[in-house]
PDB file of C-alpha atoms in Angstrom:
ATOM      1  CA  MET C   1      13.845  22.973  -2.240  1.00 43.00           C
ATOM      2  CA  THR C   2      13.866  25.522  -5.039  1.00 45.00           C
ATOM      3  CA  LYS C   3      10.867  27.735  -5.776  1.00 70.00           C
ATOM      4  CA  ASN C   4       7.894  26.397  -7.701  1.00 83.00           C
ATOM      5  CA  ILE C   5       8.790  26.529 -11.376  1.00 94.00           C
ATOM      6  CA  PHE C   6       5.427  25.066 -12.369  1.00 96.00           C
ATOM      7  CA  THR C   7       3.622  28.315 -13.091  1.00 95.00           C
ATOM      8  CA  GLY C   8       2.782  30.216 -16.233  1.00 96.00           C
ATOM      9  CA  CYS C   9       3.041  28.908 -19.779  1.00 97.00           C
ATOM     10  CA  ILE C  10       5.698  26.263 -20.416  1.00 98.00           C
ATOM     11  CA  PRO C  11       6.390  24.856 -23.890  1.00 98.00           C
ATOM     12  CA  ALA C  12       7.318  21.204 -24.213  1.00 97.00           C
ATOM     13  CA  LEU C  13      10.297  21.574 -26.511  1.00 98.00           C
ATOM     14  CA  MET C  14      10.696  19.457 -29.608  1.00 97.00           C
ATOM     15  CA  THR C  15      14.157  18.269 -30.587  1.00 97.00           C
ATOM     16  CA  PRO C  16      15.352  19.608 -33.943  1.00 97.00           C
ATOM     17  CA  CYS C  17      17.690  17.360 -35.881  1.00 95.00           C
ATOM     18  CA  LYS C  18      20.475  17.798 -38.373  1.00 96.00           C
ATOM     19  CA  ALA C  19      20.751  16.307 -41.858  1.00 96.00           C
ATOM     20  CA  ASP C  20      22.257  13.154 -40.342  1.00 96.00           C
ATOM     21  CA  ARG C  21      19.222  12.958 -38.014  1.00 95.00           C
ATOM     22  CA  THR C  22      21.175  13.592 -34.844  1.00 96.00           C
ATOM     23  CA  PRO C  23      19.978  16.241 -32.367  1.00 97.00           C
ATOM     24  CA  ASP C  24      20.701  19.873 -33.190  1.00 98.00           C
ATOM     25  CA  PHE C  25      21.250  21.205 -29.687  1.00 98.00           C
ATOM     26  CA  GLY C  26      22.297  24.630 -30.922  1.00 98.00           C
ATOM     27  CA  ALA C  27      18.889  25.050 -32.561  1.00 98.00           C
ATOM     28  CA  LEU C  28      17.200  23.644 -29.443  1.00 98.00           C
ATOM     29  CA  VAL C  29      18.794  26.323 -27.261  1.00 98.00           C
ATOM     30  CA  ARG C  30      18.015  29.100 -29.740  1.00 98.00           C
ATOM     31  CA  LYS C  31      14.345  28.149 -29.816  1.00 98.00           C
ATOM     32  CA  ALA C  32      14.199  27.913 -26.020  1.00 98.00           C
ATOM     33  CA  LYS C  33      15.657  31.409 -25.687  1.00 98.00           C
ATOM     34  CA  GLU C  34      13.179  32.742 -28.245  1.00 98.00           C
ATOM     35  CA  LEU C  35      10.221  31.246 -26.375  1.00 98.00           C
ATOM     36  CA  ILE C  36      11.398  32.578 -23.018  1.00 98.00           C
ATOM     37  CA  SER C  37      11.830  36.010 -24.595  1.00 98.00           C
ATOM     38  CA  ALA C  38       8.249  35.771 -25.889  1.00 97.00           C
ATOM     39  CA  GLY C  39       6.978  35.373 -22.325  1.00 97.00           C
ATOM     40  CA  MET C  40       7.154  31.660 -21.538  1.00 98.00           C
ATOM     41  CA  SER C  41       8.154  30.980 -17.939  1.00 97.00           C
ATOM     42  CA  ALA C  42      10.243  27.816 -18.459  1.00 98.00           C
ATOM     43  CA  VAL C  43      10.644  24.859 -20.830  1.00 98.00           C
ATOM     44  CA  VAL C  44      10.149  21.097 -20.549  1.00 98.00           C
ATOM     45  CA  TYR C  45      12.714  18.690 -22.024  1.00 97.00           C
ATOM     46  CA  CYS C  46      12.428  15.713 -22.786  1.00 91.00           C
ATOM     47  CA  GLY C  47       8.732  14.898 -22.608  1.00 87.00           C
ATOM     48  CA  SER C  48       6.799  13.177 -25.367  1.00 87.00           C
ATOM     49  CA  MET C  49       7.215  16.304 -27.508  1.00 92.00           C
ATOM     50  CA  GLY C  50      10.975  15.959 -27.236  1.00 92.00           C
ATOM     51  CA  ASP C  51      10.822  12.425 -28.694  1.00 93.00           C
ATOM     52  CA  TRP C  52      12.468  10.908 -25.632  1.00 94.00           C
ATOM     53  CA  PRO C  53      11.972   7.309 -26.820  1.00 93.00           C
ATOM     54  CA  LEU C  54      13.972   8.102 -29.966  1.00 95.00           C
ATOM     55  CA  LEU C  55      16.987   9.597 -28.186  1.00 96.00           C
ATOM     56  CA  THR C  56      19.770   7.919 -26.266  1.00 96.00           C
ATOM     57  CA  ASP C  57      20.194   8.680 -22.583  1.00 97.00           C
ATOM     58  CA  GLU C  58      23.385  10.544 -23.423  1.00 97.00           C
ATOM     59  CA  GLN C  59      21.638  12.708 -26.015  1.00 97.00           C
ATOM     60  CA  ARG C  60      18.847  13.578 -23.618  1.00 97.00           C
ATOM     61  CA  MET C  61      21.295  14.526 -20.892  1.00 98.00           C
ATOM     62  CA  GLN C  62      23.328  16.615 -23.327  1.00 98.00           C
ATOM     63  CA  GLY C  63      20.198  18.527 -24.313  1.00 98.00           C
ATOM     64  CA  VAL C  64      19.323  19.193 -20.676  1.00 98.00           C
ATOM     65  CA  ALA C  65      22.844  20.354 -19.901  1.00 98.00           C
ATOM     66  CA  ARG C  66      22.943  22.693 -22.901  1.00 98.00           C
ATOM     67  CA  LEU C  67      19.640  24.311 -21.927  1.00 98.00           C
ATOM     68  CA  VAL C  68      20.712  24.818 -18.313  1.00 98.00           C
ATOM     69  CA  GLU C  69      24.112  26.183 -19.354  1.00 98.00           C
ATOM     70  CA  ALA C  70      22.296  28.726 -21.529  1.00 98.00           C
ATOM     71  CA  GLY C  71      20.349  29.974 -18.520  1.00 98.00           C
ATOM     72  CA  ILE C  72      17.004  28.492 -19.589  1.00 98.00           C
ATOM     73  CA  PRO C  73      14.687  27.496 -16.696  1.00 98.00           C
ATOM     74  CA  THR C  74      14.415  23.787 -17.465  1.00 98.00           C
ATOM     75  CA  ILE C  75      12.060  21.022 -16.324  1.00 98.00           C
ATOM     76  CA  VAL C  76      13.283  17.526 -17.157  1.00 98.00           C
ATOM     77  CA  GLY C  77      11.089  14.633 -18.253  1.00 97.00           C
ATOM     78  CA  THR C  78      11.974  11.284 -16.686  1.00 97.00           C
ATOM     79  CA  GLY C  79      10.394   8.955 -19.240  1.00 94.00           C
ATOM     80  CA  ALA C  80      12.254   5.644 -19.499  1.00 93.00           C
ATOM     81  CA  VAL C  81      11.594   1.961 -20.022  1.00 90.00           C
ATOM     82  CA  ASN C  82      12.954   1.114 -16.587  1.00 94.00           C
ATOM     83  CA  THR C  83      13.311   2.800 -13.210  1.00 97.00           C
ATOM     84  CA  ARG C  84      17.100   2.756 -13.271  1.00 97.00           C
ATOM     85  CA  GLN C  85      17.228   4.970 -16.348  1.00 97.00           C
ATOM     86  CA  ALA C  86      14.513   7.277 -15.031  1.00 97.00           C
ATOM     87  CA  VAL C  87      16.462   7.730 -11.793  1.00 98.00           C
ATOM     88  CA  ALA C  88      19.605   8.520 -13.788  1.00 98.00           C
ATOM     89  CA  HIS C  89      17.790  11.316 -15.631  1.00 98.00           C
ATOM     90  CA  ALA C  90      16.457  12.765 -12.375  1.00 98.00           C
ATOM     91  CA  ALA C  91      19.884  12.665 -10.747  1.00 98.00           C
ATOM     92  CA  HIS C  92      21.481  14.260 -13.798  1.00 98.00           C
ATOM     93  CA  ALA C  93      18.880  17.022 -13.798  1.00 98.00           C
ATOM     94  CA  ALA C  94      19.761  17.871 -10.208  1.00 98.00           C
ATOM     95  CA  GLU C  95      23.491  17.622 -10.884  1.00 98.00           C
ATOM     96  CA  VAL C  96      23.512  20.094 -13.787  1.00 98.00           C
ATOM     97  CA  GLY C  97      21.143  22.595 -12.180  1.00 97.00           C
ATOM     98  CA  ALA C  98      17.754  22.007 -13.792  1.00 98.00           C
ATOM     99  CA  GLN C  99      14.815  23.519 -11.917  1.00 97.00           C
ATOM    100  CA  GLY C 100      12.179  20.775 -11.925  1.00 98.00           C
ATOM    101  CA  LEU C 101      11.100  17.251 -12.821  1.00 98.00           C
ATOM    102  CA  MET C 102       8.158  15.935 -14.785  1.00 97.00           C
ATOM    103  CA  VAL C 103       7.828  12.424 -13.378  1.00 97.00           C
ATOM    104  CA  ILE C 104       6.535   9.971 -15.961  1.00 95.00           C
ATOM    105  CA  PRO C 105       5.069   6.585 -14.945  1.00 95.00           C
ATOM    106  CA  ARG C 106       6.765   3.269 -15.490  1.00 93.00           C
ATOM    107  CA  VAL C 107       5.884   1.927 -18.945  1.00 90.00           C
ATOM    108  CA  LEU C 108       5.589  -1.500 -20.561  1.00 87.00           C
ATOM    109  CA  SER C 109       6.778  -3.579 -17.593  1.00 87.00           C
ATOM    110  CA  ARG C 110       4.169  -3.793 -14.793  1.00 88.00           C
ATOM    111  CA  GLY C 111       2.789  -0.467 -15.887  1.00 84.00           C
ATOM    112  CA  SER C 112      -0.679  -1.167 -14.503  1.00 88.00           C
ATOM    113  CA  SER C 113       0.607  -2.140 -11.052  1.00 93.00           C
ATOM    114  CA  VAL C 114       0.075   0.460  -8.324  1.00 95.00           C
ATOM    115  CA  THR C 115       2.813  -1.213  -6.268  1.00 96.00           C
ATOM    116  CA  ALA C 116       5.288  -0.964  -9.133  1.00 95.00           C
ATOM    117  CA  GLN C 117       4.361   2.625  -9.901  1.00 95.00           C
ATOM    118  CA  ARG C 118       4.674   3.625  -6.245  1.00 97.00           C
ATOM    119  CA  ALA C 119       8.222   2.284  -6.150  1.00 97.00           C
ATOM    120  CA  HIS C 120       9.041   3.884  -9.513  1.00 97.00           C
ATOM    121  CA  PHE C 121       7.803   7.335  -8.519  1.00 98.00           C
ATOM    122  CA  SER C 122       9.469   7.122  -5.137  1.00 98.00           C
ATOM    123  CA  ALA C 123      12.849   6.219  -6.621  1.00 98.00           C
ATOM    124  CA  ILE C 124      12.742   9.176  -9.017  1.00 98.00           C
ATOM    125  CA  LEU C 125      11.669  11.655  -6.351  1.00 98.00           C
ATOM    126  CA  SER C 126      14.389  10.359  -4.009  1.00 98.00           C
ATOM    127  CA  ALA C 127      17.059  10.833  -6.671  1.00 98.00           C
ATOM    128  CA  ALA C 128      16.514  14.619  -6.785  1.00 98.00           C
ATOM    129  CA  PRO C 129      14.926  15.633  -3.453  1.00 97.00           C
ATOM    130  CA  ALA C 130      15.681  19.338  -3.942  1.00 96.00           C
ATOM    131  CA  LEU C 131      13.882  19.583  -7.280  1.00 97.00           C
ATOM    132  CA  PRO C 132      10.153  20.383  -7.312  1.00 97.00           C
ATOM    133  CA  ALA C 133       8.310  17.720  -9.267  1.00 98.00           C
ATOM    134  CA  VAL C 134       4.921  16.986 -10.778  1.00 97.00           C
ATOM    135  CA  ILE C 135       3.524  13.601 -11.710  1.00 96.00           C
ATOM    136  CA  TYR C 136       2.623  13.393 -15.387  1.00 94.00           C
ATOM    137  CA  ASN C 137      -0.782  11.763 -15.805  1.00 91.00           C
ATOM    138  CA  SER C 138      -1.564  10.614 -19.339  1.00 85.00           C
ATOM    139  CA  PRO C 139      -3.683   7.809 -20.801  1.00 82.00           C
ATOM    140  CA  TYR C 140      -0.879   7.212 -23.287  1.00 82.00           C
ATOM    141  CA  TYR C 141       1.327   5.920 -20.485  1.00 86.00           C
ATOM    142  CA  GLY C 142      -1.337   3.462 -19.396  1.00 84.00           C
ATOM    143  CA  PHE C 143      -1.515   4.404 -15.720  1.00 90.00           C
ATOM    144  CA  ALA C 144      -3.757   6.876 -13.906  1.00 91.00           C
ATOM    145  CA  THR C 145      -2.367   8.209 -10.644  1.00 94.00           C
ATOM    146  CA  ARG C 146      -5.190   8.689  -8.161  1.00 95.00           C
ATOM    147  CA  GLY C 147      -5.437  10.755  -5.023  1.00 95.00           C
ATOM    148  CA  ASP C 148      -4.501   8.061  -2.524  1.00 96.00           C
ATOM    149  CA  LEU C 149      -1.213   7.270  -4.273  1.00 97.00           C
ATOM    150  CA  PHE C 150      -0.398  10.942  -4.841  1.00 97.00           C
ATOM    151  CA  PHE C 151      -0.763  11.851  -1.175  1.00 97.00           C
ATOM    152  CA  GLU C 152       1.086   8.755  -0.011  1.00 97.00           C
ATOM    153  CA  LEU C 153       4.013   9.834  -2.184  1.00 98.00           C
ATOM    154  CA  ARG C 154       3.733  13.459  -1.104  1.00 97.00           C
ATOM    155  CA  ARG C 155       3.983  12.520   2.569  1.00 97.00           C
ATOM    156  CA  GLN C 156       7.269  10.789   1.845  1.00 97.00           C
ATOM    157  CA  HIS C 157       8.590  13.228  -0.764  1.00 98.00           C
ATOM    158  CA  PRO C 158       7.839  16.918  -0.108  1.00 96.00           C
ATOM    159  CA  ASN C 159       9.388  17.812  -3.461  1.00 97.00           C
ATOM    160  CA  LEU C 160       6.248  16.366  -5.092  1.00 98.00           C
ATOM    161  CA  ILE C 161       4.309  19.593  -5.437  1.00 97.00           C
ATOM    162  CA  GLY C 162       1.881  19.029  -8.262  1.00 96.00           C
ATOM    163  CA  PHE C 163       0.135  17.158 -10.991  1.00 95.00           C
ATOM    164  CA  LYS C 164       0.280  17.523 -14.779  1.00 94.00           C
ATOM    165  CA  GLU C 165      -2.952  16.272 -16.295  1.00 94.00           C
ATOM    166  CA  PHE C 166      -2.962  15.281 -19.966  1.00 91.00           C
ATOM    167  CA  GLY C 167      -6.166  13.274 -19.930  1.00 86.00           C
ATOM    168  CA  GLY C 168      -8.620  16.009 -20.894  1.00 81.00           C
ATOM    169  CA  ALA C 169     -11.545  17.782 -19.264  1.00 87.00           C
ATOM    170  CA  ASP C 170     -12.884  14.927 -17.134  1.00 90.00           C
ATOM    171  CA  ASP C 171      -9.451  14.008 -15.823  1.00 92.00           C
ATOM    172  CA  LEU C 172      -8.688  17.657 -15.069  1.00 94.00           C
ATOM    173  CA  ARG C 173     -11.900  17.776 -13.065  1.00 95.00           C
ATOM    174  CA  TYR C 174     -10.827  14.666 -11.145  1.00 95.00           C
ATOM    175  CA  ALA C 175      -7.397  16.111 -10.396  1.00 96.00           C
ATOM    176  CA  ALA C 176      -8.834  19.400  -9.159  1.00 96.00           C
ATOM    177  CA  GLU C 177     -11.623  17.797  -7.151  1.00 96.00           C
ATOM    178  CA  ASN C 178      -9.577  15.051  -5.529  1.00 96.00           C
ATOM    179  CA  ILE C 179      -5.923  16.139  -5.505  1.00 95.00           C
ATOM    180  CA  THR C 180      -4.928  19.734  -6.097  1.00 95.00           C
ATOM    181  CA  SER C 181      -7.753  21.319  -4.089  1.00 95.00           C
ATOM    182  CA  GLN C 182      -6.891  19.269  -1.029  1.00 94.00           C
ATOM    183  CA  GLU C 183      -4.362  21.727   0.378  1.00 90.00           C
ATOM    184  CA  ASP C 184      -2.423  24.855  -0.452  1.00 90.00           C
ATOM    185  CA  GLY C 185       0.881  24.334  -2.196  1.00 91.00           C
ATOM    186  CA  ILE C 186      -0.241  21.706  -4.702  1.00 96.00           C
ATOM    187  CA  THR C 187      -0.074  22.895  -8.307  1.00 96.00           C
ATOM    188  CA  LEU C 188      -2.235  21.714 -11.185  1.00 97.00           C
ATOM    189  CA  MET C 189      -0.695  21.965 -14.637  1.00 97.00           C
ATOM    190  CA  VAL C 190      -2.859  21.729 -17.750  1.00 97.00           C
ATOM    191  CA  GLY C 191      -1.130  19.180 -19.929  1.00 94.00           C
ATOM    192  CA  VAL C 192      -3.220  19.145 -23.114  1.00 95.00           C
ATOM    193  CA  ASP C 193      -3.787  22.145 -25.371  1.00 96.00           C
ATOM    194  CA  THR C 194      -7.515  21.519 -25.814  1.00 96.00           C
ATOM    195  CA  ALA C 195      -8.322  21.996 -22.101  1.00 96.00           C
ATOM    196  CA  VAL C 196      -6.725  25.317 -21.167  1.00 97.00           C
ATOM    197  CA  CYS C 197      -9.977  27.110 -20.369  1.00 97.00           C
ATOM    198  CA  GLN C 198     -11.305  24.190 -18.355  1.00 96.00           C
ATOM    199  CA  GLY C 199      -8.046  23.937 -16.450  1.00 97.00           C
ATOM    200  CA  PHE C 200      -7.675  27.581 -15.489  1.00 97.00           C
ATOM    201  CA  ILE C 201     -11.283  28.674 -15.111  1.00 96.00           C
ATOM    202  CA  ASN C 202     -12.885  25.626 -13.546  1.00 96.00           C
ATOM    203  CA  CYS C 203     -10.001  23.665 -12.046  1.00 96.00           C
ATOM    204  CA  GLY C 204      -7.684  26.300 -10.580  1.00 96.00           C
ATOM    205  CA  ALA C 205      -4.651  25.454 -12.697  1.00 96.00           C
ATOM    206  CA  GLY C 206      -1.509  27.426 -11.988  1.00 95.00           C
ATOM    207  CA  GLY C 207       0.074  26.841 -15.363  1.00 96.00           C
ATOM    208  CA  ALA C 208       0.011  24.962 -18.640  1.00 97.00           C
ATOM    209  CA  ILE C 209       2.492  22.853 -20.549  1.00 97.00           C
ATOM    210  CA  THR C 210       1.868  23.489 -24.235  1.00 97.00           C
ATOM    211  CA  GLY C 211       2.660  21.872 -27.547  1.00 97.00           C
ATOM    212  CA  VAL C 212       1.025  24.285 -29.983  1.00 98.00           C
ATOM    213  CA  GLY C 213       2.662  27.150 -28.089  1.00 98.00           C
ATOM    214  CA  ASN C 214       5.961  26.241 -29.761  1.00 98.00           C
ATOM    215  CA  ALA C 215       4.498  27.492 -33.044  1.00 98.00           C
ATOM    216  CA  LEU C 216       2.062  30.100 -31.704  1.00 98.00           C
ATOM    217  CA  PRO C 217       3.607  31.491 -28.518  1.00 98.00           C
ATOM    218  CA  LYS C 218       1.949  34.918 -28.668  1.00 97.00           C
ATOM    219  CA  GLU C 219      -1.507  33.496 -29.224  1.00 98.00           C
ATOM    220  CA  VAL C 220      -1.210  30.807 -26.549  1.00 98.00           C
ATOM    221  CA  LEU C 221       0.109  33.332 -24.027  1.00 98.00           C
ATOM    222  CA  HIS C 222      -2.860  35.526 -24.900  1.00 97.00           C
ATOM    223  CA  LEU C 223      -5.222  32.618 -24.226  1.00 97.00           C
ATOM    224  CA  MET C 224      -3.640  32.037 -20.833  1.00 97.00           C
ATOM    225  CA  GLN C 225      -3.859  35.735 -19.976  1.00 96.00           C
ATOM    226  CA  LEU C 226      -7.572  35.691 -20.770  1.00 96.00           C
ATOM    227  CA  CYS C 227      -8.102  32.498 -18.776  1.00 97.00           C
ATOM    228  CA  GLN C 228      -6.360  33.950 -15.738  1.00 96.00           C
ATOM    229  CA  GLN C 229      -8.584  37.047 -15.934  1.00 96.00           C
ATOM    230  CA  ALA C 230     -11.651  34.854 -16.380  1.00 97.00           C
ATOM    231  CA  ALA C 231     -10.706  32.767 -13.342  1.00 96.00           C
ATOM    232  CA  SER C 232     -11.070  35.903 -11.206  1.00 95.00           C
ATOM    233  CA  GLY C 233     -14.608  36.486 -12.509  1.00 96.00           C
ATOM    234  CA  ASN C 234     -14.025  38.718 -15.536  1.00 96.00           C
ATOM    235  CA  ALA C 235     -16.988  37.886 -17.766  1.00 96.00           C
ATOM    236  CA  GLU C 236     -15.632  39.521 -20.913  1.00 94.00           C
ATOM    237  CA  ALA C 237     -12.318  37.707 -20.538  1.00 95.00           C
ATOM    238  CA  ARG C 238     -14.168  34.409 -20.174  1.00 96.00           C
ATOM    239  CA  THR C 239     -16.113  35.012 -23.377  1.00 96.00           C
ATOM    240  CA  ARG C 240     -12.956  35.959 -25.258  1.00 96.00           C
ATOM    241  CA  ALA C 241     -10.995  33.017 -23.842  1.00 97.00           C
ATOM    242  CA  LEU C 242     -13.630  30.570 -25.032  1.00 97.00           C
ATOM    243  CA  GLN C 243     -13.657  32.202 -28.466  1.00 97.00           C
ATOM    244  CA  LEU C 244      -9.901  31.968 -28.781  1.00 97.00           C
ATOM    245  CA  GLU C 245      -9.765  28.383 -27.530  1.00 98.00           C
ATOM    246  CA  ALA C 246     -12.460  27.405 -30.035  1.00 98.00           C
ATOM    247  CA  ALA C 247     -10.581  29.052 -32.904  1.00 98.00           C
ATOM    248  CA  LEU C 248      -7.409  27.225 -31.862  1.00 98.00           C
ATOM    249  CA  GLY C 249      -9.368  23.990 -31.548  1.00 97.00           C
ATOM    250  CA  VAL C 250      -8.110  22.090 -34.581  1.00 98.00           C
ATOM    251  CA  LEU C 251      -4.478  23.115 -34.112  1.00 98.00           C
ATOM    252  CA  SER C 252      -4.676  22.340 -30.401  1.00 98.00           C
ATOM    253  CA  SER C 253      -6.236  18.951 -31.097  1.00 97.00           C
ATOM    254  CA  PHE C 254      -3.040  17.786 -32.773  1.00 97.00           C
ATOM    255  CA  ASP C 255      -1.683  17.627 -29.212  1.00 95.00           C
ATOM    256  CA  GLU C 256      -4.053  14.734 -28.487  1.00 93.00           C
ATOM    257  CA  GLY C 257      -2.828  12.416 -31.240  1.00 93.00           C
ATOM    258  CA  CYS C 258       0.204  10.268 -31.916  1.00 93.00           C
ATOM    259  CA  ASP C 259       1.417  12.582 -34.728  1.00 97.00           C
ATOM    260  CA  LEU C 260       1.658  15.660 -32.506  1.00 96.00           C
ATOM    261  CA  VAL C 261       5.401  16.152 -33.040  1.00 97.00           C
ATOM    262  CA  LEU C 262       5.024  15.793 -36.801  1.00 98.00           C
ATOM    263  CA  TYR C 263       2.272  18.415 -36.879  1.00 98.00           C
ATOM    264  CA  TYR C 264       3.923  20.950 -34.594  1.00 98.00           C
ATOM    265  CA  LYS C 265       7.295  20.676 -36.275  1.00 98.00           C
ATOM    266  CA  HIS C 266       5.545  21.357 -39.582  1.00 98.00           C
ATOM    267  CA  LEU C 267       3.824  24.445 -38.173  1.00 98.00           C
ATOM    268  CA  MET C 268       7.222  25.698 -37.046  1.00 98.00           C
ATOM    269  CA  VAL C 269       8.626  25.133 -40.528  1.00 98.00           C
ATOM    270  CA  LEU C 270       5.751  27.260 -41.835  1.00 98.00           C
ATOM    271  CA  ASN C 271       7.007  29.961 -39.458  1.00 97.00           C
ATOM    272  CA  GLY C 272      10.467  29.751 -41.037  1.00 97.00           C
ATOM    273  CA  ASP C 273      12.105  27.416 -38.501  1.00 97.00           C
ATOM    274  CA  THR C 274      13.572  25.102 -41.133  1.00 97.00           C
ATOM    275  CA  GLU C 275      15.698  23.264 -38.578  1.00 96.00           C
ATOM    276  CA  TYR C 276      12.497  21.429 -37.606  1.00 97.00           C
ATOM    277  CA  THR C 277      11.991  19.948 -41.067  1.00 97.00           C
ATOM    278  CA  LEU C 278      13.431  16.497 -40.336  1.00 96.00           C
ATOM    279  CA  HIS C 279      12.487  13.759 -37.880  1.00 96.00           C
ATOM    280  CA  PHE C 280      14.730  11.174 -36.234  1.00 96.00           C
ATOM    281  CA  ASN C 281      13.074   8.323 -38.133  1.00 95.00           C
ATOM    282  CA  GLU C 282      13.175   8.995 -41.866  1.00 94.00           C
ATOM    283  CA  THR C 283       9.794   7.303 -42.326  1.00 96.00           C
ATOM    284  CA  ASP C 284       8.096   9.604 -39.786  1.00 96.00           C
ATOM    285  CA  ALA C 285       6.233  12.134 -41.924  1.00 96.00           C
ATOM    286  CA  LEU C 286       2.792  13.628 -42.364  1.00 98.00           C
ATOM    287  CA  THR C 287       0.818  12.423 -45.358  1.00 98.00           C
ATOM    288  CA  ASP C 288       0.127  14.938 -48.093  1.00 98.00           C
ATOM    289  CA  ALA C 289      -3.468  15.162 -46.875  1.00 98.00           C
ATOM    290  CA  GLN C 290      -2.421  15.776 -43.262  1.00 98.00           C
ATOM    291  CA  ARG C 291       0.063  18.436 -44.317  1.00 98.00           C
ATOM    292  CA  ASN C 292      -2.442  20.220 -46.565  1.00 98.00           C
ATOM    293  CA  TYR C 293      -5.077  20.158 -43.826  1.00 98.00           C
ATOM    294  CA  ALA C 294      -2.671  21.516 -41.228  1.00 98.00           C
ATOM    295  CA  GLU C 295      -1.580  24.329 -43.534  1.00 98.00           C
ATOM    296  CA  ALA C 296      -5.164  25.296 -44.328  1.00 98.00           C
ATOM    297  CA  GLN C 297      -6.141  25.328 -40.653  1.00 98.00           C
ATOM    298  CA  TYR C 298      -3.010  27.303 -39.739  1.00 98.00           C
ATOM    299  CA  THR C 299      -3.769  29.961 -42.350  1.00 98.00           C
ATOM    300  CA  LEU C 300      -7.400  30.112 -41.259  1.00 98.00           C
ATOM    301  CA  PHE C 301      -6.469  30.598 -37.609  1.00 98.00           C
ATOM    302  CA  ARG C 302      -3.840  33.240 -38.258  1.00 97.00           C
ATOM    303  CA  ASN C 303      -6.207  35.259 -40.439  1.00 97.00           C
ATOM    304  CA  TRP C 304      -9.003  34.921 -37.886  1.00 97.00           C
ATOM    305  CA  TYR C 305      -6.746  35.912 -35.000  1.00 97.00           C
ATOM    306  CA  ALA C 306      -5.448  39.023 -36.740  1.00 95.00           C
ATOM    307  CA  ASP C 307      -8.991  40.216 -37.385  1.00 94.00           C
ATOM    308  CA  TRP C 308     -10.403  39.156 -33.990  1.00 95.00           C
ATOM    309  CA  ASN C 309      -7.573  40.730 -32.022  1.00 89.00           C
ATOM    310  CA  LYS C 310      -8.319  44.142 -33.570  1.00 87.00           C
ATOM    311  CA  GLN C 311     -11.795  44.006 -32.061  1.00 84.00           C
ATOM    312  CA  LEU C 312     -10.731  43.459 -28.452  1.00 71.00           C
ATOM    313  CA  GLY C 313     -10.911  46.008 -25.671  1.00 60.00           C
ATOM    314  CA  SER C 314      -7.860  47.121 -23.761  1.00 47.00           C
ATOM    315  CA  THR C 315      -8.340  44.546 -20.986  1.00 51.00           C
ATOM    316  CA  THR C 316      -8.454  41.557 -23.309  1.00 59.00           C
ATOM    317  CA  ALA C 317      -6.201  42.442 -26.244  1.00 57.00           C
ATOM    318  CA  ALA C 318      -2.937  40.596 -26.619  1.00 62.00           C
ATOM    319  CA  ALA C 319       0.004  42.093 -24.813  1.00 51.00           C
ATOM    320  CA  ALA C 320       2.367  43.970 -27.108  1.00 44.00           C
TER     321      ALA C 320
END
């Protein structure tokens, strides 16, 4: 098995699209390289942020292949409406040289069945036994993986090394208390941008998968740096981490809603990344009120961060 890629800060890439609303894989690779250069440790593609339900299997696989060919450490999402397709994405990830899997539960058909989910997870993990994998836990997928199922799968599939928790503070607490603290070698990934401090400081997370970090990589990396210092007992870092997380609160909260891709693409357009202007469905768009609110909150945060960062001591200031 390859080394654990599930550490550090990992953006869940969004898929830019061209004027004809087909994927712009050249822009996808450019953004991935930019984020890695900024300090991100790897990327995820295609999770919910990548709009996997709106892409064909061939498009998703092409995006994965392009990222891997460009030398980007890539974790592949296995979301699909049936196990056969999910297995195909896992096998393709292994074939082209991706470094990890984010294993998404079975959806729509028998999604609440533990028996069905056990078989679904097992089939995906078996399709790429050399790739380290985490189970993606999210209320949006309608199934909560609990400790008994996780460890049953882990006994059969040693490539299952961790858990990505999107459910928020209480679910992070459950994962840490009942799964990832059970034994060494199990990684907890924070999966929602509003729970980074909780995940690192109180739950022992080894990394975070971020949405808002696509638009604010420096600031999100700074937050993680502070959280890692706070997790070792640094009181000043803890205070600063909580301040920064609170200031990011509104922008991070977009990650919790169904319009997360619309919001984060718009923030990237504000940064000058015009290739993120369009969405695959022409009718997918923020309302004028949503857009105005997002812009006001983005300006407020950036102004606050610039002023706040000047006040920090050497141990807690953002890395150059």
